[in-house]
Coordinates of C-alpha atoms in Angstrom, one line a residue:
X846 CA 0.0 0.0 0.0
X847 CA 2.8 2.8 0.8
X848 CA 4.5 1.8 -2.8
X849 CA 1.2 2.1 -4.2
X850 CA 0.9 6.0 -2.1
X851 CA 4.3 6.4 -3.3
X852 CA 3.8 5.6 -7.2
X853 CA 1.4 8.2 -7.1
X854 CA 2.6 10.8 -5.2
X855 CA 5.5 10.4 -7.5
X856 CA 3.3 10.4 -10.5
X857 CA 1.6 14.0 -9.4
X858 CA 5.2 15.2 -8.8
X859 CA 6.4 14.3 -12.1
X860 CA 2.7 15.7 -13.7
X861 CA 3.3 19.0 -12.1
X862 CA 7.1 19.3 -12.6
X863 CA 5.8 18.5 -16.2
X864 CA 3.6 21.2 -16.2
X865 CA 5.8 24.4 -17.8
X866 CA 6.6 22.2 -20.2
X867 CA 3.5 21.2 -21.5
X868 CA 2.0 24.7 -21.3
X869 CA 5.3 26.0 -23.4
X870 CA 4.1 22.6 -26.1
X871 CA 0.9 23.7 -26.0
X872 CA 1.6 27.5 -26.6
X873 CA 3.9 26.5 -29.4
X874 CA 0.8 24.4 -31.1
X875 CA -1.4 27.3 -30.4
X876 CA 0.9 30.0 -31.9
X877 CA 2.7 27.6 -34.5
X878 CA -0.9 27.0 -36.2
X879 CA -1.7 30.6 -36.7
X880 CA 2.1 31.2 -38.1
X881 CA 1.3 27.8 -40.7
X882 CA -1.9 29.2 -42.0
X883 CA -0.3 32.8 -42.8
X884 CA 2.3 31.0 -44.4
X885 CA -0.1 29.2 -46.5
X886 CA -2.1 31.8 -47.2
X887 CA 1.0 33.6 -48.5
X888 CA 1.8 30.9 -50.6
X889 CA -1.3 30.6 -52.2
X890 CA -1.9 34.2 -52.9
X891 CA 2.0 33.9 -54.8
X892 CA 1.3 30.8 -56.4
X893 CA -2.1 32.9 -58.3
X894 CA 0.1 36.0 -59.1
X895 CA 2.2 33.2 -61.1
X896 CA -0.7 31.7 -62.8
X897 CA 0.1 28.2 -61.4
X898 CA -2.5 25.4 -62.3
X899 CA -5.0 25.0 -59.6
X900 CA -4.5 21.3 -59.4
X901 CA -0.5 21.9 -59.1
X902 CA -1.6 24.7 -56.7
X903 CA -3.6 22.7 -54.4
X904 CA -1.3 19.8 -54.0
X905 CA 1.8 21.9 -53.3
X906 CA -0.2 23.6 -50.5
X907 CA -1.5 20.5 -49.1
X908 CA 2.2 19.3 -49.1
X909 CA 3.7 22.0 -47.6
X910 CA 0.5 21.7 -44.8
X911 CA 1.6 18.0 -44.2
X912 CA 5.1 19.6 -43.8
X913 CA 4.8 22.4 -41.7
X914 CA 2.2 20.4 -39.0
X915 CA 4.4 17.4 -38.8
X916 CA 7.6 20.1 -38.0
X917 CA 4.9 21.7 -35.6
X918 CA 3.8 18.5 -33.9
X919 CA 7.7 17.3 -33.0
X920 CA 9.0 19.9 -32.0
X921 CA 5.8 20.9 -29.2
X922 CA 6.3 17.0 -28.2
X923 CA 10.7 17.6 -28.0
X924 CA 9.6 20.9 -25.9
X925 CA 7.1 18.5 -23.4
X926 CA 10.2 16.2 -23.3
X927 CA 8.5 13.4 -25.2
X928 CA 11.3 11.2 -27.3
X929 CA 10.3 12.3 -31.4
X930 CA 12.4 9.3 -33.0
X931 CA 10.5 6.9 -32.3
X932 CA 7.9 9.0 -34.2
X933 CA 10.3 10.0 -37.1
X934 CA 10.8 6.1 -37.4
X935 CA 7.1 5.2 -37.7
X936 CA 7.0 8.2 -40.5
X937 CA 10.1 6.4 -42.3
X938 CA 8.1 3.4 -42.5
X939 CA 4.7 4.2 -43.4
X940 CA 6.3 6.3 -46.1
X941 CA 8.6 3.2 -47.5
X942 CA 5.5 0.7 -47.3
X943 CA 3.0 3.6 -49.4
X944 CA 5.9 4.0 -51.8
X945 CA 6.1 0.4 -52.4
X946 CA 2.6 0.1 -52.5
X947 CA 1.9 3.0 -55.1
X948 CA 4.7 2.5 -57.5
X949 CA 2.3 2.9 -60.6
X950 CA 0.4 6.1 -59.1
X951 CA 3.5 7.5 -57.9
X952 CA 5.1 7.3 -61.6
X953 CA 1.5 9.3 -62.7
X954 CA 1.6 11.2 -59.7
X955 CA 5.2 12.7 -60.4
X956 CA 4.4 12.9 -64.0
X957 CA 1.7 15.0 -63.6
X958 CA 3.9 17.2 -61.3
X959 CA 6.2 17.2 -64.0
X960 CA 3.4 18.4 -66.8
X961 CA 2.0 20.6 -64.4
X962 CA 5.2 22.4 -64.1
X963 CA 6.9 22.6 -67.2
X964 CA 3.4 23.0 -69.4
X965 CA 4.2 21.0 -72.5
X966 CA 0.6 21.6 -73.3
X967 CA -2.4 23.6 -71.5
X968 CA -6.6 22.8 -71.5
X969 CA -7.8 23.5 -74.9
X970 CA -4.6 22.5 -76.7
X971 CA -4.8 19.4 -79.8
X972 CA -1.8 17.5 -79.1
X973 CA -0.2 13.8 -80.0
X974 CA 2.3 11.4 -78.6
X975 CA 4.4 8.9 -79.5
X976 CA 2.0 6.2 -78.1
X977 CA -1.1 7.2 -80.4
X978 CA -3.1 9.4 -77.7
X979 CA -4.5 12.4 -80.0
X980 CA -7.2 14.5 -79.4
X981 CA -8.0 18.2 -77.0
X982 CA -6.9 18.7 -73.9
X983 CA -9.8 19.3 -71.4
X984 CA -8.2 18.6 -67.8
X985 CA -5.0 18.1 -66.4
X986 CA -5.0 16.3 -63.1
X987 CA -2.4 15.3 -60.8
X988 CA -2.7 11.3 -61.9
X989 CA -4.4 11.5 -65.4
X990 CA -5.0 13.6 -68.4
X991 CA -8.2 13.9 -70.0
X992 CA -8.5 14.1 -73.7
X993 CA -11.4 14.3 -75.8
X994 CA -10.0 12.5 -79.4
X995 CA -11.2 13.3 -83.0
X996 CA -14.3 10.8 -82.8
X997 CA -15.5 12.7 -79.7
X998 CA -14.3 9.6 -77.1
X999 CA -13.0 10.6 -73.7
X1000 CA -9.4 9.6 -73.1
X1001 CA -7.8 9.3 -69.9
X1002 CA -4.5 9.2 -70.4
X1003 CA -1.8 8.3 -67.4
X1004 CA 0.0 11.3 -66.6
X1005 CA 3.4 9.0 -66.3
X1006 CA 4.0 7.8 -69.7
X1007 CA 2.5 10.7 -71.0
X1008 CA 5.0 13.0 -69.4
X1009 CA 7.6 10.5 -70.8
X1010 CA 6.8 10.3 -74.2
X1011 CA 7.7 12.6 -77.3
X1012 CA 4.4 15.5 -77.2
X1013 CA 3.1 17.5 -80.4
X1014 CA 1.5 20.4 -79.5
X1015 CA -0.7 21.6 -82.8
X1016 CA -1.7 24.6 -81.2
X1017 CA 1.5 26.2 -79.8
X1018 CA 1.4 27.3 -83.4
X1019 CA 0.2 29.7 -85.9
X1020 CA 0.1 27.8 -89.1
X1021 CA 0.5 24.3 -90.2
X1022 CA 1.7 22.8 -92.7
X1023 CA -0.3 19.8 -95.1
X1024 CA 1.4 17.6 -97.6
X1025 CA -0.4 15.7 -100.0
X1026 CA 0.5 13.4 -103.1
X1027 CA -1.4 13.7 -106.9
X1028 CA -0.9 10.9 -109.1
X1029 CA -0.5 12.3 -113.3
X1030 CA -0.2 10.1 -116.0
X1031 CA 2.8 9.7 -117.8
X1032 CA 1.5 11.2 -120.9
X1033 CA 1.1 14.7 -119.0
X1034 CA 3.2 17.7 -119.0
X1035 CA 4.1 17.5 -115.6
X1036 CA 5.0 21.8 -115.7
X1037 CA 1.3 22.1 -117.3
X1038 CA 0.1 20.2 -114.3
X1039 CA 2.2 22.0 -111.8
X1040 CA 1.0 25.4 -113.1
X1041 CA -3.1 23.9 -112.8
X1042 CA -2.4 23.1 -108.9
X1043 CA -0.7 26.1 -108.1
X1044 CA -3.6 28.4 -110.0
X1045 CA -6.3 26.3 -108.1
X1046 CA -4.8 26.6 -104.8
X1047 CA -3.9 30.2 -105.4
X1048 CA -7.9 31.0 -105.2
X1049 CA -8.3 29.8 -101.9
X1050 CA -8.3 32.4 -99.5
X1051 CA -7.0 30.2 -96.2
X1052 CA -4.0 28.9 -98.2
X1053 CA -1.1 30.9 -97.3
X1054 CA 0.7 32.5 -100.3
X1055 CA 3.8 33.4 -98.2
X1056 CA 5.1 30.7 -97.7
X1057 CA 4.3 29.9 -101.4
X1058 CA 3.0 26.0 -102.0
X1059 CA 5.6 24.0 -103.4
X1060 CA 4.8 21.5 -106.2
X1061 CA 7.5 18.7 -106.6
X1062 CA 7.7 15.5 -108.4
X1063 CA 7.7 13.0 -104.9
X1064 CA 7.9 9.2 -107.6
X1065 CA 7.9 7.8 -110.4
X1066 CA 5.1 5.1 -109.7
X1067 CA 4.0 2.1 -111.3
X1068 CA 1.2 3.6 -113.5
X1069 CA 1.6 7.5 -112.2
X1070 CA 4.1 10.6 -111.9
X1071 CA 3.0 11.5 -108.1
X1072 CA 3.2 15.3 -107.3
X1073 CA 4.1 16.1 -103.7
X1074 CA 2.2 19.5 -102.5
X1075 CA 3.1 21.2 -99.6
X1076 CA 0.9 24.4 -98.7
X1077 CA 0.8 26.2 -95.4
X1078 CA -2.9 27.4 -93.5
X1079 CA -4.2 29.0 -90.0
X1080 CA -4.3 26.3 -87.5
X1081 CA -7.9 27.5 -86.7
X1082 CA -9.0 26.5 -90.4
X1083 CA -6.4 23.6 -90.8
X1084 CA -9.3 20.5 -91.7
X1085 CA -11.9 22.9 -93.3
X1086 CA -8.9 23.9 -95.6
X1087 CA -7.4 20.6 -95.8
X1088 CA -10.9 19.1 -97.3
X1089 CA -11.5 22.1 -99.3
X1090 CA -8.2 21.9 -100.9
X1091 CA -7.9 18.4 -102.2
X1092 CA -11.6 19.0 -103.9
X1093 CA -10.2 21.9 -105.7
X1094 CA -7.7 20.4 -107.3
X1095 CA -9.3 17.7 -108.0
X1096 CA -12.1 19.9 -110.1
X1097 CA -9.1 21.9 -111.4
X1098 CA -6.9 18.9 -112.9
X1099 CA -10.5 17.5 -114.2
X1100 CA -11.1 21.1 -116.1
X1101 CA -7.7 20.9 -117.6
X1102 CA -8.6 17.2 -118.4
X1103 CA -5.1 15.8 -116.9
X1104 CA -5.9 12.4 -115.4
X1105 CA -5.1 11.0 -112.1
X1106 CA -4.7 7.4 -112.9
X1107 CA -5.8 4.3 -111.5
X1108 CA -3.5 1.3 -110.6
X1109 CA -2.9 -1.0 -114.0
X1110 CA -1.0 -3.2 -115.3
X1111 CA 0.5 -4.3 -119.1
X1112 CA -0.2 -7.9 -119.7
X1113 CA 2.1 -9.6 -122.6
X1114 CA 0.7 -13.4 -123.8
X1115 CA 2.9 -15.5 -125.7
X1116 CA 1.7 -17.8 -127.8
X1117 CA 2.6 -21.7 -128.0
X1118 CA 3.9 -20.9 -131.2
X1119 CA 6.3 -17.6 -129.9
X1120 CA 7.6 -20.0 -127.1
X1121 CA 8.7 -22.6 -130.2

């Protein structure tokens, strides 16, 4: 019984020698929080007056949150005297066991980060990769990226190998370029039929005359001479142009009556009597 009155009359000593340090923790939690939400709120405000993506924006003030209230949280506990490595060491290994858990969503995760940052692209942008993703860019999260591709369908496209792989950006551009191949027959003047192209696309207003289309001979086919044209357009007009174009030179060789050939072939029989 007097080891029991002892314990806790040694208990309520050590509680109250305790004391000053637990009121200093506690005032340092107290003041420490207000000091963390003026320094996010600081951030934030910077982060806008940059123009940083809102989803980049968010996650790098909920990071820098974690940060700051973890920093908070030890050092209050070192102040009340309580031993932080046992806490740093539980931190260690709940990070290492998420890491090896998420491997796939981290790869996104930093991949996103990395788009996010460097903006190969932005929301409204027609881009393509090396992997076959095409279409507009309509959100950029931290994991995926949504695309909405030339048939209409939604794409979600992992931020990781998209981040890795070689990205066209068609509207980080003014004009663009579109190359297209006209078969002639052999029997045409292939200057006459240079001259018709060049007149025909010459009348279309959206086909930029500086630079000036070029008209070259590409092959020399099986059953055609093919004609390699190269003209420059807005981007904003590029498929209504591109469409428009091939019909008018189409209805221009046609008036000119060159042909465009069809695939054929010359067939030689020999007779019984030739082979003798």
């Amino acid at each position: 019984m007097e080891k029991f009155a002892g314990g806790i009359e040694n208990m309520i000593t050590n509680t109250l020698g305790a004391l000053p340090k637990i009121g200093v923790g506690i005032l340092i939690l107290v003041i420490g929080s207000f000091i963390v939400k003026a320094i996010l709120k600081g951030l934030g405000r910077r982060f806008e007056k940059r123009d940083m993506e809102k989803s980049l924006r968010g996650f790098l003030l909920s990071i820098i949150k974690v940060v700051l209230y973890i920093l908070l949280i030890l050092t209050a506990a070192s102040t009340m005297g309580i031993q932080t490595t046992s806490f740093l060491t539980i931190f260690a290994s709940a990070g290492l066991a998420i890491g090896l858990a998420l491997q796939g969503s981290l790869s996104n995760f930093a991949g996103g980060v990395l788009i996010l940052l460097f903006k190969p692209f932005k929301v409204g942008d027609y881009v393509s990769n090396t992997s076959g993703t095409e279409g507009t860019i309509d959100k950029i999260d931290l994991l995926y990226t949504t695309l909405t591709g030339p048939t209409g369908l939604k794409i979600f496209s992992p931020n990781g190998p998209l981040a890795n792989s070689v990205i066209t950006n068609y509207s980080d551009i003014s004009s663009r370029r579109y190359d297209f191949v006209v078969g002639i027959s052999y029997d045409t003047n292939i200057k006459t039929a240079q001259n018709v192209i060049q007149e025909a696309l010459a009348k279309h207003k959206e086909v930029k005359q500086d630079p000036k289309p070029i008209i070259f001979v590409n092959s020399l086919a099986d059953s055609s001479v093919n004609l390699n044209v190269r003209v420059w357009m807005d981007k904003a007009n590029y498929w209504d142009t591109v469409f428009a174009i091939q019909q008018i030179v189409k209805n221009a060789l046609d008036d000119a009556n060159i042909e465009i050939p069809f695939p054929q072939r010359d067939i030689h029989v020999i007779s019984d009597k030739e082979i003798k």
